[in-house]
Amino acid sequence: MCQIETTTKKYRLADFFESYWDDYLTNPKEPILPEQFRAVNSILACRTAILGADVYVCTGCGSTHTVYHSCNNRFCPTCGYMDTNKWCNQLLGKMINAKHHHITVMLPEEFRPLAKENRWEIYNLFISTAAEAIKQWFWHRHRVKPGIMTVLHTFGDDKKYHVHVHMIVTDGGMTKKGTYHDLKTKRWLVKYDWLCNKKFKPIFLQKLKTLNKKGQLQSGYQSKEEFNNFVDHVGQKTWRMNIKESLSNTEDIVRYTCRYTKRACMSEYKIKEIDGEYISFEYKDYKNGKGENTPPIKIKRMHYRDFFPQLLQHVPQKGFHMVRYQGAYARTDKIPEHVRQKPQEQHKSLSDNYRELQIQKTGEDPFFCKTCQREMIFVFTYFDTRKRDLRLKNKLNIPQHIMSHERDYSIANFEKERV
């Protein structure tokens, strides 16, 4: 089973939001969008009794174990581990048993203001045209349909606005007859600058102009001609695309993909210090580490008034698919079973069940009492319905009188039913 590496974390993003979010709301630096409100509220409520706490009790000694519900918001760093593992294992049984390349395509910085104003339109266009360029080249050159998985990122490691697409692409493709043709070539004998500037760039620029012509874009340009001149000016520059050396083992590809692309914007283990109104986190300095195999690690210190808007600008819009499957991976049911790494049923998806997750992570059953050597029983689910100011003053999630009453009542009923 595919597992994602974990790193010990010392600070929680929720604690920083809890301390200063209300103060920030009184005078926000930038307008706060509905999806950003939802993301912050989810982070603050995640694994607290606000969303519900399931209580289990040992009928022998009366000891309890409490399980707090998760928010399942894709921007929440706390929920990232379980969601990533689940996605990783589901993906493993669907991928073709072949080498894959990791391709990164960057949106030119001149288009970033336009993308911020038209996130849905520009992001969709960027994702689709990047994959379309790959598919066109494969079909024109080899008459095959490659498997492509694309993941959109709007952030760099320093959390600045940096739109780019990660693509995992097969080193070959499916033929019309339904067989997989392995090209067995290094980088498909194509230069990244040709693929980017001769295939992807013209497609993107033409469709961008079409969107504006149809009135589907918001921009500060007064006429279509002015907008087209701006687009042509950006098109004269060399755009960037990076193609990594191929990975041959499918499970390594999936593990790499999950760890690198399916992640929350802020990984909590990177938070190095929370000092009053300031937060410090580490990041890889790719800008000043060009030509180096490993970019230098630096620390960025930010005040909450700067940190909150810089982080929240990366919250995805509701309903927008950041991960997409194209080419042969658009219909994985059409891929012959023998072409895959292993039969799909052999790769059990990581269960959402808390018990199974804890056993996989720690090797211990959280619902088995070590003292009495017996299994705990479910008692009740408690929801904290107090107002937020009261919760901040008293963080006791489950009142003792409720805990004692429900525990004794459930144990008594359990013993009665057993007899």
CSV table of C-alpha atoms in Angstrom, one decimal:
chain,number,residue,atom,x,y,z
A,1,MET,CA,0.0,0.0,0.0
A,2,CYS,CA,1.3,3.4,-0.9
A,3,GLN,CA,2.2,5.5,2.1
A,4,ILE,CA,3.1,9.2,2.3
A,5,GLU,CA,6.0,10.2,4.4
A,6,THR,CA,5.1,12.3,7.4
A,7,THR,CA,7.1,14.8,9.3
A,8,THR,CA,6.6,15.9,12.9
A,9,LYS,CA,4.9,19.2,13.2
A,10,LYS,CA,5.2,21.6,16.2
A,11,TYR,CA,2.8,24.4,15.4
A,12,ARG,CA,-0.8,24.4,14.2
A,13,LEU,CA,-2.1,26.8,11.6
A,14,ALA,CA,-5.5,26.8,13.4
A,15,ASP,CA,-3.9,28.3,16.5
A,16,PHE,CA,-2.6,31.3,14.5
A,17,PHE,CA,-6.0,31.8,12.9
A,18,GLU,CA,-7.7,31.5,16.3
A,19,SER,CA,-5.5,34.1,17.8
A,20,TYR,CA,-5.7,36.8,15.1
A,21,TRP,CA,-8.5,36.1,12.6
A,22,ASP,CA,-11.1,38.1,14.5
A,23,ASP,CA,-8.7,41.1,14.6
A,24,TYR,CA,-8.0,40.8,10.9
A,25,LEU,CA,-11.7,40.7,10.0
A,26,THR,CA,-12.1,44.2,11.5
A,27,ASN,CA,-9.9,45.7,8.9
A,28,PRO,CA,-8.9,43.1,6.2
A,29,LYS,CA,-6.1,44.0,3.8
A,30,GLU,CA,-8.0,42.5,0.9
A,31,PRO,CA,-11.6,41.5,0.2
A,32,ILE,CA,-12.4,38.1,1.7
A,33,LEU,CA,-14.2,35.8,-0.6
A,34,PRO,CA,-16.9,33.3,0.5
A,35,GLU,CA,-14.7,30.3,-0.1
A,36,GLN,CA,-12.0,31.9,2.0
A,37,PHE,CA,-14.4,32.3,4.9
A,38,ARG,CA,-15.4,28.7,4.6
A,39,ALA,CA,-11.8,27.5,4.5
A,40,VAL,CA,-10.8,29.4,7.6
A,41,ASN,CA,-13.9,28.3,9.5
A,42,SER,CA,-13.2,24.7,8.5
A,43,ILE,CA,-9.6,24.9,9.7
A,44,LEU,CA,-10.7,26.4,13.1
A,45,ALA,CA,-13.4,23.7,13.6
A,46,CYS,CA,-11.4,20.8,12.3
A,47,ARG,CA,-11.0,18.0,15.0
A,48,THR,CA,-12.9,19.9,17.6
A,49,ALA,CA,-16.3,19.2,19.2
A,50,ILE,CA,-17.8,21.9,16.9
A,51,LEU,CA,-18.0,19.3,14.2
A,52,GLY,CA,-18.7,16.5,16.6
A,53,ALA,CA,-16.8,14.2,19.0
A,54,ASP,CA,-17.4,10.5,19.2
A,55,VAL,CA,-16.8,9.0,22.6
A,56,TYR,CA,-15.9,5.4,23.2
A,57,VAL,CA,-15.7,3.8,26.7
A,58,CYS,CA,-14.2,0.6,28.2
A,59,THR,CA,-17.0,-1.3,30.1
A,60,GLY,CA,-14.4,-2.6,32.5
A,61,CYS,CA,-12.5,0.3,33.8
A,62,GLY,CA,-14.5,3.2,32.4
A,63,SER,CA,-11.6,4.7,30.5
A,64,THR,CA,-12.7,6.7,27.4
A,65,HIS,CA,-11.3,7.5,24.0
A,66,THR,CA,-12.6,10.5,22.0
A,67,VAL,CA,-12.5,10.9,18.2
A,68,TYR,CA,-13.0,14.4,16.8
A,69,HIS,CA,-14.5,14.8,13.4
A,70,SER,CA,-12.6,16.2,10.5
A,71,CYS,CA,-13.6,19.1,8.3
A,72,ASN,CA,-12.5,17.5,5.0
A,73,ASN,CA,-11.8,20.9,3.5
A,74,ARG,CA,-9.2,20.5,0.8
A,75,PHE,CA,-7.4,23.6,2.0
A,76,CYS,CA,-7.0,22.2,5.6
A,77,PRO,CA,-3.5,21.1,6.3
A,78,THR,CA,-4.7,18.8,9.1
A,79,CYS,CA,-6.9,16.7,6.8
A,80,GLY,CA,-4.2,16.5,4.1
A,81,TYR,CA,-2.5,13.3,5.3
A,82,MET,CA,-5.6,11.0,5.2
A,83,ASP,CA,-7.0,12.5,2.0
A,84,THR,CA,-3.7,12.2,0.3
A,85,ASN,CA,-3.2,8.6,1.3
A,86,LYS,CA,-6.7,7.7,0.2
A,87,TRP,CA,-6.2,9.4,-3.2
A,88,CYS,CA,-2.8,7.8,-3.6
A,89,ASN,CA,-4.0,4.2,-3.2
A,90,GLN,CA,-7.0,4.8,-5.4
A,91,LEU,CA,-4.8,6.2,-8.1
A,92,LEU,CA,-2.2,3.4,-8.0
A,93,GLY,CA,-4.5,0.7,-9.4
A,94,LYS,CA,-5.5,2.9,-12.3
A,95,MET,CA,-2.2,4.0,-13.8
A,96,ILE,CA,-0.5,2.3,-16.7
A,97,ASN,CA,2.6,0.2,-16.0
A,98,ALA,CA,5.1,2.4,-17.8
A,99,LYS,CA,7.6,5.2,-17.3
A,100,HIS,CA,6.1,8.6,-16.6
A,101,HIS,CA,7.5,12.1,-16.9
A,102,HIS,CA,6.9,15.0,-14.6
A,103,ILE,CA,6.2,18.1,-16.6
A,104,THR,CA,5.8,21.6,-15.1
A,105,VAL,CA,4.3,24.5,-17.1
A,106,MET,CA,4.5,28.0,-15.8
A,107,LEU,CA,2.0,30.8,-16.6
A,108,PRO,CA,4.0,34.0,-17.5
A,109,GLU,CA,4.0,36.5,-14.7
A,110,GLU,CA,2.5,39.2,-17.0
A,111,PHE,CA,-0.8,37.1,-17.0
A,112,ARG,CA,-1.0,36.8,-13.2
A,113,PRO,CA,-3.1,39.9,-12.6
A,114,LEU,CA,-5.5,38.7,-15.4
A,115,ALA,CA,-5.6,35.3,-13.8
A,116,LYS,CA,-6.5,36.8,-10.4
A,117,GLU,CA,-9.4,38.7,-11.9
A,118,ASN,CA,-10.6,35.7,-14.0
A,119,ARG,CA,-9.5,32.7,-12.0
A,120,TRP,CA,-12.1,30.2,-13.2
A,121,GLU,CA,-11.6,31.1,-16.9
A,122,ILE,CA,-7.8,31.4,-16.9
A,123,TYR,CA,-7.2,28.3,-14.8
A,124,ASN,CA,-9.5,26.2,-17.0
A,125,LEU,CA,-7.8,27.5,-20.1
A,126,PHE,CA,-4.3,26.9,-18.7
A,127,ILE,CA,-5.0,23.3,-17.6
A,128,SER,CA,-6.8,22.3,-20.8
A,129,THR,CA,-4.3,23.8,-23.3
A,130,ALA,CA,-1.2,22.4,-21.5
A,131,ALA,CA,-2.7,18.9,-21.8
A,132,GLU,CA,-3.9,19.6,-25.4
A,133,ALA,CA,-0.4,20.5,-26.5
A,134,ILE,CA,0.9,17.2,-25.1
A,135,LYS,CA,-1.9,15.2,-26.7
A,136,GLN,CA,-1.5,16.8,-30.1
A,137,TRP,CA,2.2,16.1,-30.2
A,138,PHE,CA,1.8,12.5,-29.2
A,139,TRP,CA,-0.9,11.9,-31.8
A,140,HIS,CA,0.9,13.8,-34.6
A,141,ARG,CA,4.3,12.1,-34.0
A,142,HIS,CA,3.3,8.6,-32.8
A,143,ARG,CA,-0.5,8.1,-33.3
A,144,VAL,CA,-1.0,7.3,-29.6
A,145,LYS,CA,-3.0,8.8,-26.8
A,146,PRO,CA,-0.9,9.5,-23.6
A,147,GLY,CA,-2.2,9.2,-20.1
A,148,ILE,CA,-2.1,12.6,-18.4
A,149,MET,CA,-2.8,13.7,-14.9
A,150,THR,CA,-2.7,17.5,-14.3
A,151,VAL,CA,-2.6,19.4,-11.0
A,152,LEU,CA,-3.0,23.1,-10.8
A,153,HIS,CA,-0.9,25.0,-8.2
A,154,THR,CA,-1.3,28.8,-7.7
A,155,PHE,CA,1.4,29.1,-5.1
A,156,GLY,CA,5.2,28.9,-4.9
A,157,ASP,CA,7.0,27.5,-1.9
A,158,ASP,CA,7.1,31.0,-0.4
A,159,LYS,CA,3.2,31.2,-0.9
A,160,LYS,CA,3.4,34.0,-3.4
A,161,TYR,CA,1.0,34.0,-6.4
A,162,HIS,CA,2.6,31.7,-9.0
A,163,VAL,CA,0.3,29.8,-11.3
A,164,HIS,CA,1.7,26.6,-12.8
A,165,VAL,CA,0.5,23.2,-13.8
A,166,HIS,CA,2.2,19.8,-12.8
A,167,MET,CA,1.6,17.0,-15.3
A,168,ILE,CA,2.4,13.3,-14.9
A,169,VAL,CA,2.6,12.0,-18.5
A,170,THR,CA,3.1,8.4,-19.7
A,171,ASP,CA,6.2,7.7,-21.8
A,172,GLY,CA,4.0,6.3,-24.5
A,173,GLY,CA,0.3,5.9,-25.1
A,174,MET,CA,-2.8,3.9,-26.1
A,175,THR,CA,-3.3,3.1,-29.8
A,176,LYS,CA,-6.7,3.0,-31.6
A,177,LYS,CA,-6.6,-0.8,-31.2
A,178,GLY,CA,-6.5,-0.4,-27.4
A,179,THR,CA,-2.9,-1.5,-26.9
A,180,TYR,CA,-0.2,0.4,-25.1
A,181,HIS,CA,2.7,1.5,-27.2
A,182,ASP,CA,5.9,2.2,-25.3
A,183,LEU,CA,8.0,4.8,-27.0
A,184,LYS,CA,11.2,3.8,-25.1
A,185,THR,CA,12.7,7.2,-25.8
A,186,LYS,CA,14.4,9.7,-23.6
A,187,ARG,CA,12.0,12.7,-23.2
A,188,TRP,CA,10.3,11.4,-26.4
A,189,LEU,CA,13.0,13.0,-28.5
A,190,VAL,CA,11.4,16.4,-28.1
A,191,LYS,CA,12.9,19.6,-26.6
A,192,TYR,CA,10.9,21.3,-23.9
A,193,ASP,CA,11.3,24.7,-25.4
A,194,TRP,CA,9.8,23.5,-28.7
A,195,LEU,CA,6.9,21.8,-27.0
A,196,CYS,CA,6.2,24.8,-24.9
A,197,ASN,CA,6.8,27.7,-27.3
A,198,LYS,CA,5.7,26.1,-30.6
A,199,LYS,CA,2.8,24.0,-29.4
A,200,PHE,CA,1.4,25.1,-26.1
A,201,LYS,CA,1.9,28.9,-26.3
A,202,PRO,CA,0.1,29.4,-29.7
A,203,ILE,CA,-2.9,27.4,-28.5
A,204,PHE,CA,-3.1,29.3,-25.2
A,205,LEU,CA,-2.7,32.7,-26.7
A,206,GLN,CA,-5.3,32.1,-29.5
A,207,LYS,CA,-7.9,30.8,-27.0
A,208,LEU,CA,-7.2,33.6,-24.6
A,209,LYS,CA,-8.0,36.1,-27.3
A,210,THR,CA,-11.2,34.2,-28.1
A,211,LEU,CA,-12.3,34.4,-24.5
A,212,ASN,CA,-11.8,38.1,-24.5
A,213,LYS,CA,-13.6,38.5,-27.9
A,214,LYS,CA,-16.6,36.7,-26.5
A,215,GLY,CA,-16.7,39.0,-23.5
A,216,GLN,CA,-15.8,36.3,-21.0
A,217,LEU,CA,-12.9,38.0,-19.4
A,218,GLN,CA,-12.6,41.0,-17.1
A,219,SER,CA,-9.6,43.3,-17.8
A,220,GLY,CA,-8.6,46.9,-17.7
A,221,TYR,CA,-8.2,47.2,-21.5
A,222,GLN,CA,-10.5,49.5,-23.3
A,223,SER,CA,-10.6,47.6,-26.6
A,224,LYS,CA,-10.1,44.1,-28.1
A,225,GLU,CA,-7.2,45.5,-30.1
A,226,GLU,CA,-5.4,46.8,-27.0
A,227,PHE,CA,-5.9,43.5,-25.2
A,228,ASN,CA,-4.6,41.5,-28.3
A,229,ASN,CA,-1.5,43.7,-28.4
A,230,PHE,CA,-0.8,43.0,-24.8
A,231,VAL,CA,-1.2,39.2,-25.4
A,232,ASP,CA,1.0,39.4,-28.5
A,233,HIS,CA,3.7,41.2,-26.5
A,234,VAL,CA,3.7,38.5,-23.8
A,235,GLY,CA,3.8,35.9,-26.6
A,236,GLN,CA,7.0,37.3,-28.0
A,237,LYS,CA,8.8,36.2,-24.8
A,238,THR,CA,10.1,32.7,-24.2
A,239,TRP,CA,7.8,30.7,-21.9
A,240,ARG,CA,9.0,28.0,-19.5
A,241,MET,CA,8.4,24.3,-19.3
A,242,ASN,CA,10.4,21.7,-17.4
A,243,ILE,CA,10.4,18.0,-18.2
A,244,LYS,CA,12.0,15.8,-15.6
A,245,GLU,CA,13.7,12.5,-16.2
A,246,SER,CA,11.2,9.6,-16.3
A,247,LEU,CA,10.3,7.5,-13.3
A,248,SER,CA,10.1,3.8,-14.1
A,249,ASN,CA,8.3,2.3,-11.1
A,250,THR,CA,4.6,3.0,-11.1
A,251,GLU,CA,4.3,3.0,-7.3
A,252,ASP,CA,7.3,5.4,-7.0
A,253,ILE,CA,5.5,7.7,-9.5
A,254,VAL,CA,2.3,7.6,-7.5
A,255,ARG,CA,4.1,8.2,-4.2
A,256,TYR,CA,6.0,11.1,-5.8
A,257,THR,CA,2.9,12.5,-7.3
A,258,CYS,CA,0.8,12.4,-4.1
A,259,ARG,CA,3.6,13.9,-2.0
A,260,TYR,CA,4.4,16.7,-4.4
A,261,THR,CA,1.1,17.7,-6.0
A,262,LYS,CA,-1.8,16.6,-3.8
A,263,ARG,CA,-1.1,18.8,-0.8
A,264,ALA,CA,-2.4,21.7,1.2
A,265,CYS,CA,-1.0,25.1,0.4
A,266,MET,CA,0.7,25.3,3.9
A,267,SER,CA,2.3,22.2,5.4
A,268,GLU,CA,2.3,22.6,9.1
A,269,TYR,CA,5.6,20.9,9.6
A,270,LYS,CA,7.2,23.9,7.7
A,271,ILE,CA,6.0,26.3,10.4
A,272,LYS,CA,9.1,27.0,12.4
A,273,GLU,CA,7.8,29.6,14.9
A,274,ILE,CA,4.7,31.4,15.9
A,275,ASP,CA,5.8,34.5,17.9
A,276,GLY,CA,2.9,36.7,18.8
A,277,GLU,CA,1.5,38.4,15.7
A,278,TYR,CA,4.2,36.8,13.5
A,279,ILE,CA,4.6,33.4,11.9
A,280,SER,CA,7.8,32.0,10.4
A,281,PHE,CA,7.9,29.2,7.9
A,282,GLU,CA,10.6,27.6,5.8
A,283,TYR,CA,10.6,27.5,2.0
A,284,LYS,CA,12.8,26.5,-0.9
A,285,ASP,CA,14.3,29.5,-2.6
A,286,TYR,CA,14.0,28.3,-6.3
A,287,LYS,CA,14.5,31.9,-7.6
A,288,ASN,CA,18.0,32.2,-6.1
A,289,GLY,CA,18.9,28.5,-6.4
A,290,LYS,CA,18.9,28.2,-10.2
A,291,GLY,CA,21.3,25.6,-11.5
A,292,GLU,CA,21.5,23.8,-8.1
A,293,ASN,CA,20.2,20.3,-7.5
A,294,THR,CA,18.8,21.3,-4.2
A,295,PRO,CA,17.6,24.9,-3.8
A,296,PRO,CA,18.6,26.7,-0.5
A,297,ILE,CA,16.2,26.6,2.4
A,298,LYS,CA,15.2,30.0,3.8
A,299,ILE,CA,12.9,31.2,6.5
A,300,LYS,CA,10.1,33.7,5.8
A,301,ARG,CA,8.7,35.8,8.7
A,302,MET,CA,5.3,37.5,8.2
A,303,HIS,CA,2.8,39.5,10.2
A,304,TYR,CA,-0.7,38.0,10.3
A,305,ARG,CA,-2.0,41.0,8.3
A,306,ASP,CA,0.3,40.1,5.4
A,307,PHE,CA,0.2,36.3,5.9
A,308,PHE,CA,-3.6,35.8,5.9
A,309,PRO,CA,-4.3,37.4,2.5
A,310,GLN,CA,-1.2,35.8,0.9
A,311,LEU,CA,-2.2,32.4,2.1
A,312,LEU,CA,-6.0,32.7,1.4
A,313,GLN,CA,-5.5,33.9,-2.2
A,314,HIS,CA,-4.8,30.2,-3.0
A,315,VAL,CA,-8.1,28.8,-1.7
A,316,PRO,CA,-9.8,27.1,-4.6
A,317,GLN,CA,-13.2,28.2,-5.9
A,318,LYS,CA,-16.1,26.0,-4.9
A,319,GLY,CA,-16.6,23.3,-7.5
A,320,PHE,CA,-13.3,23.9,-9.3
A,321,HIS,CA,-11.3,20.7,-10.0
A,322,MET,CA,-7.7,21.3,-9.3
A,323,VAL,CA,-6.8,17.7,-10.3
A,324,ARG,CA,-7.8,16.4,-13.7
A,325,TYR,CA,-7.3,13.3,-15.8
A,326,GLN,CA,-6.9,13.6,-19.5
A,327,GLY,CA,-5.9,11.5,-22.6
A,328,ALA,CA,-5.9,7.8,-21.7
A,329,TYR,CA,-6.5,8.6,-18.1
A,330,ALA,CA,-9.8,10.4,-18.8
A,331,ARG,CA,-11.4,6.9,-19.1
A,332,THR,CA,-9.3,4.5,-17.0
A,333,ASP,CA,-12.0,1.8,-17.5
A,334,LYS,CA,-10.8,1.6,-21.1
A,335,ILE,CA,-7.3,0.7,-20.1
A,336,PRO,CA,-6.8,-3.1,-20.4
A,337,GLU,CA,-6.1,-4.7,-17.0
A,338,HIS,CA,-2.9,-6.3,-18.1
A,339,VAL,CA,-1.4,-2.9,-18.9
A,340,ARG,CA,-1.7,-1.7,-15.4
A,341,GLN,CA,0.9,-2.1,-12.7
A,342,LYS,CA,-1.3,-4.6,-10.7
A,343,PRO,CA,-4.9,-5.5,-10.8
A,344,GLN,CA,-6.9,-2.6,-9.3
A,345,GLU,CA,-8.6,-4.8,-6.6
A,346,GLN,CA,-5.2,-5.6,-5.1
A,347,HIS,CA,-4.7,-2.0,-4.0
A,348,LYS,CA,-7.1,-1.4,-1.1
A,349,SER,CA,-8.0,2.2,-0.7
A,350,LEU,CA,-7.0,3.7,2.7
A,351,SER,CA,-10.3,3.7,4.6
A,352,ASP,CA,-11.8,6.9,6.0
A,353,ASN,CA,-12.4,5.0,9.1
A,354,TYR,CA,-10.5,6.4,12.0
A,355,ARG,CA,-9.7,3.0,13.5
A,356,GLU,CA,-8.1,1.6,10.4
A,357,LEU,CA,-6.1,4.8,9.9
A,358,GLN,CA,-4.7,4.7,13.5
A,359,ILE,CA,-3.8,1.0,13.2
A,360,GLN,CA,-1.9,1.7,10.0
A,361,LYS,CA,-0.1,4.7,11.4
A,362,THR,CA,0.7,3.4,15.0
A,363,GLY,CA,0.1,-0.3,14.9
A,364,GLU,CA,-2.3,0.0,17.8
A,365,ASP,CA,-6.0,-0.3,18.0
A,366,PRO,CA,-7.3,3.0,19.6
A,367,PHE,CA,-10.6,1.3,20.7
A,368,PHE,CA,-8.9,-1.6,22.5
A,369,CYS,CA,-8.4,-1.0,26.3
A,370,LYS,CA,-4.9,-2.2,27.2
A,371,THR,CA,-5.8,-2.4,30.9
A,372,CYS,CA,-8.9,-4.6,30.6
A,373,GLN,CA,-7.9,-6.3,27.4
A,374,ARG,CA,-11.4,-5.6,25.9
A,375,GLU,CA,-12.9,-3.6,23.1
A,376,MET,CA,-14.4,-0.2,23.9
A,377,ILE,CA,-18.0,0.5,23.0
A,378,PHE,CA,-19.5,3.7,21.3
A,379,VAL,CA,-21.2,5.9,23.9
A,380,PHE,CA,-22.4,9.1,22.2
A,381,THR,CA,-21.5,12.0,19.9
A,382,TYR,CA,-21.2,15.4,21.5
A,383,PHE,CA,-21.5,18.7,19.6
A,384,ASP,CA,-20.2,21.9,21.1
A,385,THR,CA,-22.9,24.4,20.3
A,386,ARG,CA,-21.5,27.2,22.5
A,387,LYS,CA,-20.8,30.6,21.1
A,388,ARG,CA,-17.2,31.2,19.9
A,389,ASP,CA,-16.3,33.6,22.7
A,390,LEU,CA,-17.3,31.1,25.3
A,391,ARG,CA,-15.3,28.3,23.6
A,392,LEU,CA,-12.2,30.6,23.6
A,393,LYS,CA,-12.5,31.2,27.3
A,394,ASN,CA,-13.1,27.6,28.2
A,395,LYS,CA,-11.7,25.0,25.7
A,396,LEU,CA,-13.1,22.0,27.7
A,397,ASN,CA,-14.8,20.3,24.7
A,398,ILE,CA,-17.1,17.9,26.6
A,399,PRO,CA,-18.6,18.9,30.0
A,400,GLN,CA,-17.8,16.4,32.7
A,401,HIS,CA,-21.4,15.9,33.8
A,402,ILE,CA,-22.4,14.9,30.3
A,403,MET,CA,-19.4,12.6,29.9
A,404,SER,CA,-20.1,10.9,33.3
A,405,HIS,CA,-23.8,10.5,32.7
A,406,GLU,CA,-23.6,9.1,29.2
A,407,ARG,CA,-20.7,6.8,30.0
A,408,ASP,CA,-22.5,5.2,33.0
A,409,TYR,CA,-25.8,5.0,31.2
A,410,SER,CA,-24.2,3.3,28.1
A,411,ILE,CA,-22.2,0.8,30.2
A,412,ALA,CA,-25.3,-0.1,32.2
A,413,ASN,CA,-27.3,-0.7,28.9
A,414,PHE,CA,-24.4,-2.7,27.5
A,415,GLU,CA,-24.3,-5.0,30.5
A,416,LYS,CA,-28.1,-5.4,30.4
A,417,GLU,CA,-28.1,-6.3,26.7
A,418,ARG,CA,-25.3,-8.7,27.1
A,419,VAL,CA,-27.1,-10.6,29.9
